[in-house]
Amino acid sequence: MLSEEERLRVEAAIREAEQRTAGEIVVVVARQASGYRAIPFLYALVAVLAAPWPLILWTELGPVRIFSVQLGIAILVLALGAWMPLRLRLVPGPIRRARAREAAQHEWLARGMADTRGRTGVLLFVSAAEHHAEVIGDLAISGRVGEAEWRGIIERLIAAFARNARTQGLVEAVQGIGVLLARHAPVEERDADELPNRVVLL
C-alpha cells in the first residue's frame, strides 16, 4: 500500500504536527477491514434455494438433475466469491462501513489510544478497500473538535485515495489534524511523545 519512502513521509508529517500540540496522532492504514468470508456462502445459499423453482416449473428435469444443477450453481457462486474484488462488490455498503468502523474501534484499543496522560490521542484510520476513513479523538479532543471539522479532513483524504494520491492525502490529513490539535490541545511544558509515530500498515 505504501512504500518505505512514502511511509517515512507520513511519519515525518506526524512528528512535525506533534511538535505544536500535546496531542498524539496515530495513523493506521488497512488494505481492507474484513475478509467478508461469509458473503459468498450467503449468496450461494440464496442461489441454491432459488434455482430449483424455474427448473420445476418450466422443465422436465428430475430431482437428481435439479440437485446437480443446484450443486453446480453453488460451486460457481463460491468460486466467483473467492475473487476479492467481486466479493467486495457483493457486500452492501452499510455492512462495509460497519466493518470498517469496527476495525477502527479495534485499532483504537489495540494502539493504546486512551492511555495518553492528557487523553489527547487521535487515531486516523483508513481502510482502502472500503473507501472508508475515520478520525477518533480521545475525551479531551472529541468534546472540542466538531464533527464537521473531522468530516472535512476525511472527505479530502478519501478523495485523495480515489485518485491514487494516498501519500499526499495522508500527509495533508495529518497536517489538518495537527492544526486542530494545536488549537485545542496546545503543546505543554515537558510534553513527551507517548505513542509511536510509525504508520501501522495492515
PDB file of N, CA and C in Angstrom, residues 108-195:
ATOM      1  N   TRP A 108      -8.184   1.378  17.779  1.00  0.00           N
ATOM      2  CA  TRP A 108      -8.139   2.374  18.865  1.00  0.00           C
ATOM      3  C   TRP A 108      -7.713   1.708  20.164  1.00  0.00           C
ATOM      4  N   LEU A 109      -8.319   0.574  20.464  1.00  0.00           N
ATOM      5  CA  LEU A 109      -7.982  -0.138  21.691  1.00  0.00           C
ATOM      6  C   LEU A 109      -6.598  -0.773  21.601  1.00  0.00           C
ATOM      7  N   ALA A 110      -6.291  -1.364  20.452  1.00  0.00           N
ATOM      8  CA  ALA A 110      -5.026  -2.081  20.299  1.00  0.00           C
ATOM      9  C   ALA A 110      -3.824  -1.145  20.370  1.00  0.00           C
ATOM     10  N   ARG A 111      -3.986   0.091  19.947  1.00  0.00           N
ATOM     11  CA  ARG A 111      -2.862   1.032  19.910  1.00  0.00           C
ATOM     12  C   ARG A 111      -2.724   1.842  21.196  1.00  0.00           C
ATOM     13  N   GLY A 112      -3.536   1.562  22.209  1.00  0.00           N
ATOM     14  CA  GLY A 112      -3.430   2.263  23.491  1.00  0.00           C
ATOM     15  C   GLY A 112      -3.759   3.728  23.397  1.00  0.00           C
ATOM     16  N   MET A 113      -4.717   4.075  22.545  1.00  0.00           N
ATOM     17  CA  MET A 113      -5.038   5.481  22.312  1.00  0.00           C
ATOM     18  C   MET A 113      -5.601   6.175  23.548  1.00  0.00           C
ATOM     19  N   ALA A 114      -6.226   5.412  24.430  1.00  0.00           N
ATOM     20  CA  ALA A 114      -6.823   6.021  25.630  1.00  0.00           C
ATOM     21  C   ALA A 114      -5.842   6.103  26.797  1.00  0.00           C
ATOM     22  N   ASP A 115      -4.580   5.776  26.544  1.00  0.00           N
ATOM     23  CA  ASP A 115      -3.611   5.719  27.640  1.00  0.00           C
ATOM     24  C   ASP A 115      -2.742   6.964  27.743  1.00  0.00           C
ATOM     25  N   THR A 116      -2.980   7.973  26.922  1.00  0.00           N
ATOM     26  CA  THR A 116      -2.144   9.173  26.999  1.00  0.00           C
ATOM     27  C   THR A 116      -2.484   9.962  28.264  1.00  0.00           C
ATOM     28  N   ARG A 117      -1.512  10.683  28.761  1.00  0.00           N
ATOM     29  CA  ARG A 117      -1.657  11.393  30.028  1.00  0.00           C
ATOM     30  C   ARG A 117      -2.808  12.389  30.008  1.00  0.00           C
ATOM     31  N   GLY A 118      -2.915  13.148  28.924  1.00  0.00           N
ATOM     32  CA  GLY A 118      -3.957  14.171  28.855  1.00  0.00           C
ATOM     33  C   GLY A 118      -5.197  13.740  28.103  1.00  0.00           C
ATOM     34  N   ARG A 119      -5.288  12.446  27.735  1.00  0.00           N
ATOM     35  CA  ARG A 119      -6.411  11.920  26.936  1.00  0.00           C
ATOM     36  C   ARG A 119      -6.572  12.722  25.650  1.00  0.00           C
ATOM     37  N   THR A 120      -5.431  12.932  24.968  1.00  0.00           N
ATOM     38  CA  THR A 120      -5.415  13.745  23.754  1.00  0.00           C
ATOM     39  C   THR A 120      -5.026  12.936  22.513  1.00  0.00           C
ATOM     40  N   GLY A 121      -5.184  11.620  22.571  1.00  0.00           N
ATOM     41  CA  GLY A 121      -4.845  10.792  21.423  1.00  0.00           C
ATOM     42  C   GLY A 121      -5.864  10.923  20.297  1.00  0.00           C
ATOM     43  N   VAL A 122      -5.372  10.874  19.059  1.00  0.00           N
ATOM     44  CA  VAL A 122      -6.240  10.905  17.875  1.00  0.00           C
ATOM     45  C   VAL A 122      -5.793   9.796  16.919  1.00  0.00           C
ATOM     46  N   LEU A 123      -6.731   8.953  16.549  1.00  0.00           N
ATOM     47  CA  LEU A 123      -6.451   7.874  15.601  1.00  0.00           C
ATOM     48  C   LEU A 123      -7.001   8.260  14.232  1.00  0.00           C
ATOM     49  N   LEU A 124      -6.143   8.177  13.225  1.00  0.00           N
ATOM     50  CA  LEU A 124      -6.575   8.309  11.827  1.00  0.00           C
ATOM     51  C   LEU A 124      -6.540   6.911  11.230  1.00  0.00           C
ATOM     52  N   PHE A 125      -7.715   6.388  10.927  1.00  0.00           N
ATOM     53  CA  PHE A 125      -7.836   5.022  10.399  1.00  0.00           C
ATOM     54  C   PHE A 125      -8.362   5.077   8.968  1.00  0.00           C
ATOM     55  N   VAL A 126      -7.689   4.365   8.083  1.00  0.00           N
ATOM     56  CA  VAL A 126      -8.112   4.300   6.685  1.00  0.00           C
ATOM     57  C   VAL A 126      -8.208   2.842   6.272  1.00  0.00           C
ATOM     58  N   SER A 127      -9.335   2.470   5.660  1.00  0.00           N
ATOM     59  CA  SER A 127      -9.488   1.144   5.074  1.00  0.00           C
ATOM     60  C   SER A 127      -9.658   1.329   3.570  1.00  0.00           C
ATOM     61  N   ALA A 128      -8.630   0.938   2.823  1.00  0.00           N
ATOM     62  CA  ALA A 128      -8.587   1.258   1.394  1.00  0.00           C
ATOM     63  C   ALA A 128      -9.705   0.581   0.608  1.00  0.00           C
ATOM     64  N   ALA A 129      -9.931  -0.713   0.842  1.00  0.00           N
ATOM     65  CA  ALA A 129     -10.918  -1.455   0.050  1.00  0.00           C
ATOM     66  C   ALA A 129     -12.323  -0.906   0.238  1.00  0.00           C
ATOM     67  N   GLU A 130     -12.633  -0.481   1.439  1.00  0.00           N
ATOM     68  CA  GLU A 130     -13.968   0.039   1.736  1.00  0.00           C
ATOM     69  C   GLU A 130     -14.116   1.531   1.409  1.00  0.00           C
ATOM     70  N   HIS A 131     -13.011   2.174   0.995  1.00  0.00           N
ATOM     71  CA  HIS A 131     -13.024   3.620   0.746  1.00  0.00           C
ATOM     72  C   HIS A 131     -13.569   4.347   1.982  1.00  0.00           C
ATOM     73  N   HIS A 132     -13.043   3.949   3.136  1.00  0.00           N
ATOM     74  CA  HIS A 132     -13.544   4.485   4.395  1.00  0.00           C
ATOM     75  C   HIS A 132     -12.385   5.040   5.210  1.00  0.00           C
ATOM     76  N   ALA A 133     -12.588   6.208   5.767  1.00  0.00           N
ATOM     77  CA  ALA A 133     -11.613   6.796   6.683  1.00  0.00           C
ATOM     78  C   ALA A 133     -12.362   7.296   7.908  1.00  0.00           C
ATOM     79  N   GLU A 134     -11.667   7.286   9.014  1.00  0.00           N
ATOM     80  CA  GLU A 134     -12.302   7.695  10.267  1.00  0.00           C
ATOM     81  C   GLU A 134     -11.266   8.338  11.174  1.00  0.00           C
ATOM     82  N   VAL A 135     -11.683   9.379  11.861  1.00  0.00           N
ATOM     83  CA  VAL A 135     -10.839  10.018  12.874  1.00  0.00           C
ATOM     84  C   VAL A 135     -11.533   9.848  14.214  1.00  0.00           C
ATOM     85  N   ILE A 136     -10.809   9.269  15.174  1.00  0.00           N
ATOM     86  CA  ILE A 136     -11.362   9.073  16.513  1.00  0.00           C
ATOM     87  C   ILE A 136     -10.481   9.821  17.506  1.00  0.00           C
ATOM     88  N   GLY A 137     -11.082  10.774  18.193  1.00  0.00           N
ATOM     89  CA  GLY A 137     -10.342  11.543  19.187  1.00  0.00           C
ATOM     90  C   GLY A 137     -10.703  11.111  20.594  1.00  0.00           C
ATOM     91  N   ASP A 138      -9.728  11.161  21.493  1.00  0.00           N
ATOM     92  CA  ASP A 138      -9.975  10.800  22.885  1.00  0.00           C
ATOM     93  C   ASP A 138     -10.784  11.906  23.577  1.00  0.00           C
ATOM     94  N   LEU A 139     -11.083  11.691  24.847  1.00  0.00           N
ATOM     95  CA  LEU A 139     -12.022  12.543  25.584  1.00  0.00           C
ATOM     96  C   LEU A 139     -11.679  14.030  25.532  1.00  0.00           C
ATOM     97  N   ALA A 140     -10.413  14.356  25.686  1.00  0.00           N
ATOM     98  CA  ALA A 140     -10.025  15.767  25.736  1.00  0.00           C
ATOM     99  C   ALA A 140     -10.115  16.441  24.375  1.00  0.00           C
ATOM    100  N   ILE A 141     -10.253  15.643  23.311  1.00  0.00           N
ATOM    101  CA  ILE A 141     -10.303  16.190  21.959  1.00  0.00           C
ATOM    102  C   ILE A 141     -11.713  16.118  21.384  1.00  0.00           C
ATOM    103  N   SER A 142     -12.384  15.013  21.598  1.00  0.00           N
ATOM    104  CA  SER A 142     -13.682  14.796  20.941  1.00  0.00           C
ATOM    105  C   SER A 142     -14.717  15.838  21.345  1.00  0.00           C
ATOM    106  N   GLY A 143     -14.608  16.355  22.574  1.00  0.00           N
ATOM    107  CA  GLY A 143     -15.567  17.362  23.010  1.00  0.00           C
ATOM    108  C   GLY A 143     -15.268  18.763  22.493  1.00  0.00           C
ATOM    109  N   ARG A 144     -14.084  18.949  21.910  1.00  0.00           N
ATOM    110  CA  ARG A 144     -13.688  20.292  21.469  1.00  0.00           C
ATOM    111  C   ARG A 144     -13.710  20.451  19.956  1.00  0.00           C
ATOM    112  N   VAL A 145     -13.500  19.373  19.239  1.00  0.00           N
ATOM    113  CA  VAL A 145     -13.452  19.436  17.778  1.00  0.00           C
ATOM    114  C   VAL A 145     -14.799  18.983  17.227  1.00  0.00           C
ATOM    115  N   GLY A 146     -15.396  19.813  16.398  1.00  0.00           N
ATOM    116  CA  GLY A 146     -16.700  19.498  15.835  1.00  0.00           C
ATOM    117  C   GLY A 146     -16.632  18.414  14.767  1.00  0.00           C
ATOM    118  N   GLU A 147     -17.739  17.714  14.591  1.00  0.00           N
ATOM    119  CA  GLU A 147     -17.824  16.646  13.596  1.00  0.00           C
ATOM    120  C   GLU A 147     -17.549  17.171  12.191  1.00  0.00           C
ATOM    121  N   ALA A 148     -17.998  18.387  11.890  1.00  0.00           N
ATOM    122  CA  ALA A 148     -17.788  18.956  10.558  1.00  0.00           C
ATOM    123  C   ALA A 148     -16.300  19.134  10.261  1.00  0.00           C
ATOM    124  N   GLU A 149     -15.506  19.462  11.294  1.00  0.00           N
ATOM    125  CA  GLU A 149     -14.073  19.649  11.078  1.00  0.00           C
ATOM    126  C   GLU A 149     -13.393  18.329  10.744  1.00  0.00           C
ATOM    127  N   TRP A 150     -13.768  17.271  11.464  1.00  0.00           N
ATOM    128  CA  TRP A 150     -13.229  15.946  11.144  1.00  0.00           C
ATOM    129  C   TRP A 150     -13.679  15.518   9.756  1.00  0.00           C
ATOM    130  N   ARG A 151     -14.956  15.777   9.442  1.00  0.00           N
ATOM    131  CA  ARG A 151     -15.516  15.317   8.173  1.00  0.00           C
ATOM    132  C   ARG A 151     -14.780  15.933   6.988  1.00  0.00           C
ATOM    133  N   GLY A 152     -14.404  17.210   7.119  1.00  0.00           N
ATOM    134  CA  GLY A 152     -13.660  17.849   6.034  1.00  0.00           C
ATOM    135  C   GLY A 152     -12.341  17.152   5.765  1.00  0.00           C
ATOM    136  N   ILE A 153     -11.632  16.787   6.822  1.00  0.00           N
ATOM    137  CA  ILE A 153     -10.359  16.068   6.681  1.00  0.00           C
ATOM    138  C   ILE A 153     -10.595  14.713   6.029  1.00  0.00           C
ATOM    139  N   ILE A 154     -11.622  14.007   6.484  1.00  0.00           N
ATOM    140  CA  ILE A 154     -11.908  12.672   5.968  1.00  0.00           C
ATOM    141  C   ILE A 154     -12.277  12.711   4.494  1.00  0.00           C
ATOM    142  N   GLU A 155     -13.126  13.648   4.112  1.00  0.00           N
ATOM    143  CA  GLU A 155     -13.561  13.729   2.709  1.00  0.00           C
ATOM    144  C   GLU A 155     -12.392  14.004   1.777  1.00  0.00           C
ATOM    145  N   ARG A 156     -11.497  14.894   2.179  1.00  0.00           N
ATOM    146  CA  ARG A 156     -10.324  15.176   1.341  1.00  0.00           C
ATOM    147  C   ARG A 156      -9.409  13.962   1.253  1.00  0.00           C
ATOM    148  N   LEU A 157      -9.288  13.219   2.358  1.00  0.00           N
ATOM    149  CA  LEU A 157      -8.441  12.030   2.359  1.00  0.00           C
ATOM    150  C   LEU A 157      -9.013  10.949   1.451  1.00  0.00           C
ATOM    151  N   ILE A 158     -10.307  10.701   1.528  1.00  0.00           N
ATOM    152  CA  ILE A 158     -10.932   9.691   0.677  1.00  0.00           C
ATOM    153  C   ILE A 158     -10.804  10.079  -0.796  1.00  0.00           C
ATOM    154  N   ALA A 159     -10.969  11.356  -1.084  1.00  0.00           N
ATOM    155  CA  ALA A 159     -10.808  11.825  -2.464  1.00  0.00           C
ATOM    156  C   ALA A 159      -9.379  11.592  -2.951  1.00  0.00           C
ATOM    157  N   ALA A 160      -8.404  11.807  -2.082  1.00  0.00           N
ATOM    158  CA  ALA A 160      -7.010  11.577  -2.456  1.00  0.00           C
ATOM    159  C   ALA A 160      -6.759  10.099  -2.738  1.00  0.00           C
ATOM    160  N   PHE A 161      -7.324   9.215  -1.922  1.00  0.00           N
ATOM    161  CA  PHE A 161      -7.176   7.779  -2.161  1.00  0.00           C
ATOM    162  C   PHE A 161      -7.824   7.393  -3.484  1.00  0.00           C
ATOM    163  N   ALA A 162      -8.959   7.999  -3.800  1.00  0.00           N
ATOM    164  CA  ALA A 162      -9.674   7.673  -5.035  1.00  0.00           C
ATOM    165  C   ALA A 162      -8.853   8.037  -6.267  1.00  0.00           C
ATOM    166  N   ARG A 163      -8.060   9.098  -6.184  1.00  0.00           N
ATOM    167  CA  ARG A 163      -7.241   9.481  -7.338  1.00  0.00           C
ATOM    168  C   ARG A 163      -5.804   8.957  -7.208  1.00  0.00           C
ATOM    169  N   ASN A 164      -5.622   7.976  -6.319  1.00  0.00           N
ATOM    170  CA  ASN A 164      -4.348   7.282  -6.128  1.00  0.00           C
ATOM    171  C   ASN A 164      -3.231   8.214  -5.634  1.00  0.00           C
ATOM    172  N   ALA A 165      -3.612   9.222  -4.847  1.00  0.00           N
ATOM    173  CA  ALA A 165      -2.634  10.117  -4.225  1.00  0.00           C
ATOM    174  C   ALA A 165      -2.624   9.840  -2.724  1.00  0.00           C
ATOM    175  N   ARG A 166      -2.385   8.592  -2.367  1.00  0.00           N
ATOM    176  CA  ARG A 166      -2.530   8.153  -0.984  1.00  0.00           C
ATOM    177  C   ARG A 166      -1.581   8.874  -0.032  1.00  0.00           C
ATOM    178  N   THR A 167      -0.325   8.926  -0.413  1.00  0.00           N
ATOM    179  CA  THR A 167       0.660   9.526   0.488  1.00  0.00           C
ATOM    180  C   THR A 167       0.362  10.992   0.734  1.00  0.00           C
ATOM    181  N   GLN A 168       0.100  11.731  -0.351  1.00  0.00           N
ATOM    182  CA  GLN A 168      -0.219  13.144  -0.200  1.00  0.00           C
ATOM    183  C   GLN A 168      -1.480  13.333   0.633  1.00  0.00           C
ATOM    184  N   GLY A 169      -2.470  12.473   0.403  1.00  0.00           N
ATOM    185  CA  GLY A 169      -3.708  12.551   1.174  1.00  0.00           C
ATOM    186  C   GLY A 169      -3.476  12.317   2.650  1.00  0.00           C
ATOM    187  N   LEU A 170      -2.638  11.333   2.981  1.00  0.00           N
ATOM    188  CA  LEU A 170      -2.338  11.043   4.384  1.00  0.00           C
ATOM    189  C   LEU A 170      -1.566  12.187   5.027  1.00  0.00           C
ATOM    190  N   VAL A 171      -0.587  12.722   4.297  1.00  0.00           N
ATOM    191  CA  VAL A 171       0.207  13.838   4.830  1.00  0.00           C
ATOM    192  C   VAL A 171      -0.702  15.030   5.110  1.00  0.00           C
ATOM    193  N   GLU A 172      -1.578  15.356   4.165  1.00  0.00           N
ATOM    194  CA  GLU A 172      -2.471  16.502   4.353  1.00  0.00           C
ATOM    195  C   GLU A 172      -3.471  16.256   5.485  1.00  0.00           C
ATOM    196  N   ALA A 173      -3.928  15.002   5.622  1.00  0.00           N
ATOM    197  CA  ALA A 173      -4.843  14.684   6.722  1.00  0.00           C
ATOM    198  C   ALA A 173      -4.146  14.849   8.067  1.00  0.00           C
ATOM    199  N   VAL A 174      -2.914  14.360   8.166  1.00  0.00           N
ATOM    200  CA  VAL A 174      -2.145  14.512   9.406  1.00  0.00           C
ATOM    201  C   VAL A 174      -1.923  15.995   9.702  1.00  0.00           C
ATOM    202  N   GLN A 175      -1.599  16.763   8.682  1.00  0.00           N
ATOM    203  CA  GLN A 175      -1.396  18.204   8.883  1.00  0.00           C
ATOM    204  C   GLN A 175      -2.683  18.874   9.363  1.00  0.00           C
ATOM    205  N   GLY A 176      -3.819  18.476   8.776  1.00  0.00           N
ATOM    206  CA  GLY A 176      -5.102  19.031   9.203  1.00  0.00           C
ATOM    207  C   GLY A 176      -5.433  18.684  10.639  1.00  0.00           C
ATOM    208  N   ILE A 177      -5.168  17.431  11.016  1.00  0.00           N
ATOM    209  CA  ILE A 177      -5.382  17.022  12.405  1.00  0.00           C
ATOM    210  C   ILE A 177      -4.455  17.804  13.327  1.00  0.00           C
ATOM    211  N   GLY A 178      -3.214  17.992  12.886  1.00  0.00           N
ATOM    212  CA  GLY A 178      -2.249  18.737  13.686  1.00  0.00           C
ATOM    213  C   GLY A 178      -2.698  20.170  13.947  1.00  0.00           C
ATOM    214  N   VAL A 179      -3.285  20.813  12.941  1.00  0.00           N
ATOM    215  CA  VAL A 179      -3.783  22.188  13.107  1.00  0.00           C
ATOM    216  C   VAL A 179      -4.878  22.239  14.170  1.00  0.00           C
ATOM    217  N   LEU A 180      -5.811  21.274  14.098  1.00  0.00           N
ATOM    218  CA  LEU A 180      -6.901  21.243  15.073  1.00  0.00           C
ATOM    219  C   LEU A 180      -6.381  20.941  16.476  1.00  0.00           C
ATOM    220  N   LEU A 181      -5.433  20.030  16.568  1.00  0.00           N
ATOM    221  CA  LEU A 181      -4.873  19.694  17.881  1.00  0.00           C
ATOM    222  C   LEU A 181      -4.100  20.869  18.466  1.00  0.00           C
ATOM    223  N   ALA A 182      -3.347  21.568  17.624  1.00  0.00           N
ATOM    224  CA  ALA A 182      -2.595  22.730  18.122  1.00  0.00           C
ATOM    225  C   ALA A 182      -3.538  23.801  18.668  1.00  0.00           C
ATOM    226  N   ARG A 183      -4.731  23.884  18.074  1.00  0.00           N
ATOM    227  CA  ARG A 183      -5.712  24.878  18.521  1.00  0.00           C
ATOM    228  C   ARG A 183      -6.371  24.452  19.832  1.00  0.00           C
ATOM    229  N   HIS A 184      -6.705  23.165  19.939  1.00  0.00           N
ATOM    230  CA  HIS A 184      -7.492  22.705  21.089  1.00  0.00           C
ATOM    231  C   HIS A 184      -6.655  22.006  22.167  1.00  0.00           C
ATOM    232  N   ALA A 185      -5.456  21.589  21.832  1.00  0.00           N
ATOM    233  CA  ALA A 185      -4.571  20.952  22.813  1.00  0.00           C
ATOM    234  C   ALA A 185      -3.145  21.416  22.543  1.00  0.00           C
ATOM    235  N   PRO A 186      -2.846  22.693  22.827  1.00  0.00           N
ATOM    236  CA  PRO A 186      -1.509  23.228  22.522  1.00  0.00           C
ATOM    237  C   PRO A 186      -0.416  22.500  23.290  1.00  0.00           C
ATOM    238  N   VAL A 187       0.785  22.612  22.761  1.00  0.00           N
ATOM    239  CA  VAL A 187       1.917  21.923  23.371  1.00  0.00           C
ATOM    240  C   VAL A 187       2.111  22.399  24.807  1.00  0.00           C
ATOM    241  N   GLU A 188       2.481  21.481  25.666  1.00  0.00           N
ATOM    242  CA  GLU A 188       2.679  21.785  27.079  1.00  0.00           C
ATOM    243  C   GLU A 188       4.147  21.683  27.447  1.00  0.00           C
ATOM    244  N   GLU A 189       4.490  22.308  28.556  1.00  0.00           N
ATOM    245  CA  GLU A 189       5.865  22.202  29.056  1.00  0.00           C
ATOM    246  C   GLU A 189       6.147  20.753  29.451  1.00  0.00           C
ATOM    247  N   ARG A 190       7.337  20.315  29.119  1.00  0.00           N
ATOM    248  CA  ARG A 190       7.768  18.932  29.404  1.00  0.00           C
ATOM    249  C   ARG A 190       6.838  17.913  28.734  1.00  0.00           C
ATOM    250  N   ASP A 191       6.343  18.266  27.561  1.00  0.00           N
ATOM    251  CA  ASP A 191       5.481  17.343  26.809  1.00  0.00           C
ATOM    252  C   ASP A 191       6.323  16.174  26.299  1.00  0.00           C
ATOM    253  N   ALA A 192       5.801  14.974  26.407  1.00  0.00           N
ATOM    254  CA  ALA A 192       6.517  13.766  25.971  1.00  0.00           C
ATOM    255  C   ALA A 192       5.773  13.116  24.810  1.00  0.00           C
ATOM    256  N   ASP A 193       6.529  12.474  23.914  1.00  0.00           N
ATOM    257  CA  ASP A 193       5.939  11.729  22.803  1.00  0.00           C
ATOM    258  C   ASP A 193       5.548  10.357  23.345  1.00  0.00           C
ATOM    259  N   GLU A 194       4.266  10.167  23.609  1.00  0.00           N
ATOM    260  CA  GLU A 194       3.815   8.980  24.333  1.00  0.00           C
ATOM    261  C   GLU A 194       3.486   7.784  23.437  1.00  0.00           C
ATOM    262  N   LEU A 195       3.140   8.031  22.182  1.00  0.00           N
ATOM    263  CA  LEU A 195       2.763   6.936  21.286  1.00  0.00           C
ATOM    264  C   LEU A 195       3.682   6.929  20.067  1.00  0.00           C
TER     265      LEU A 195
END
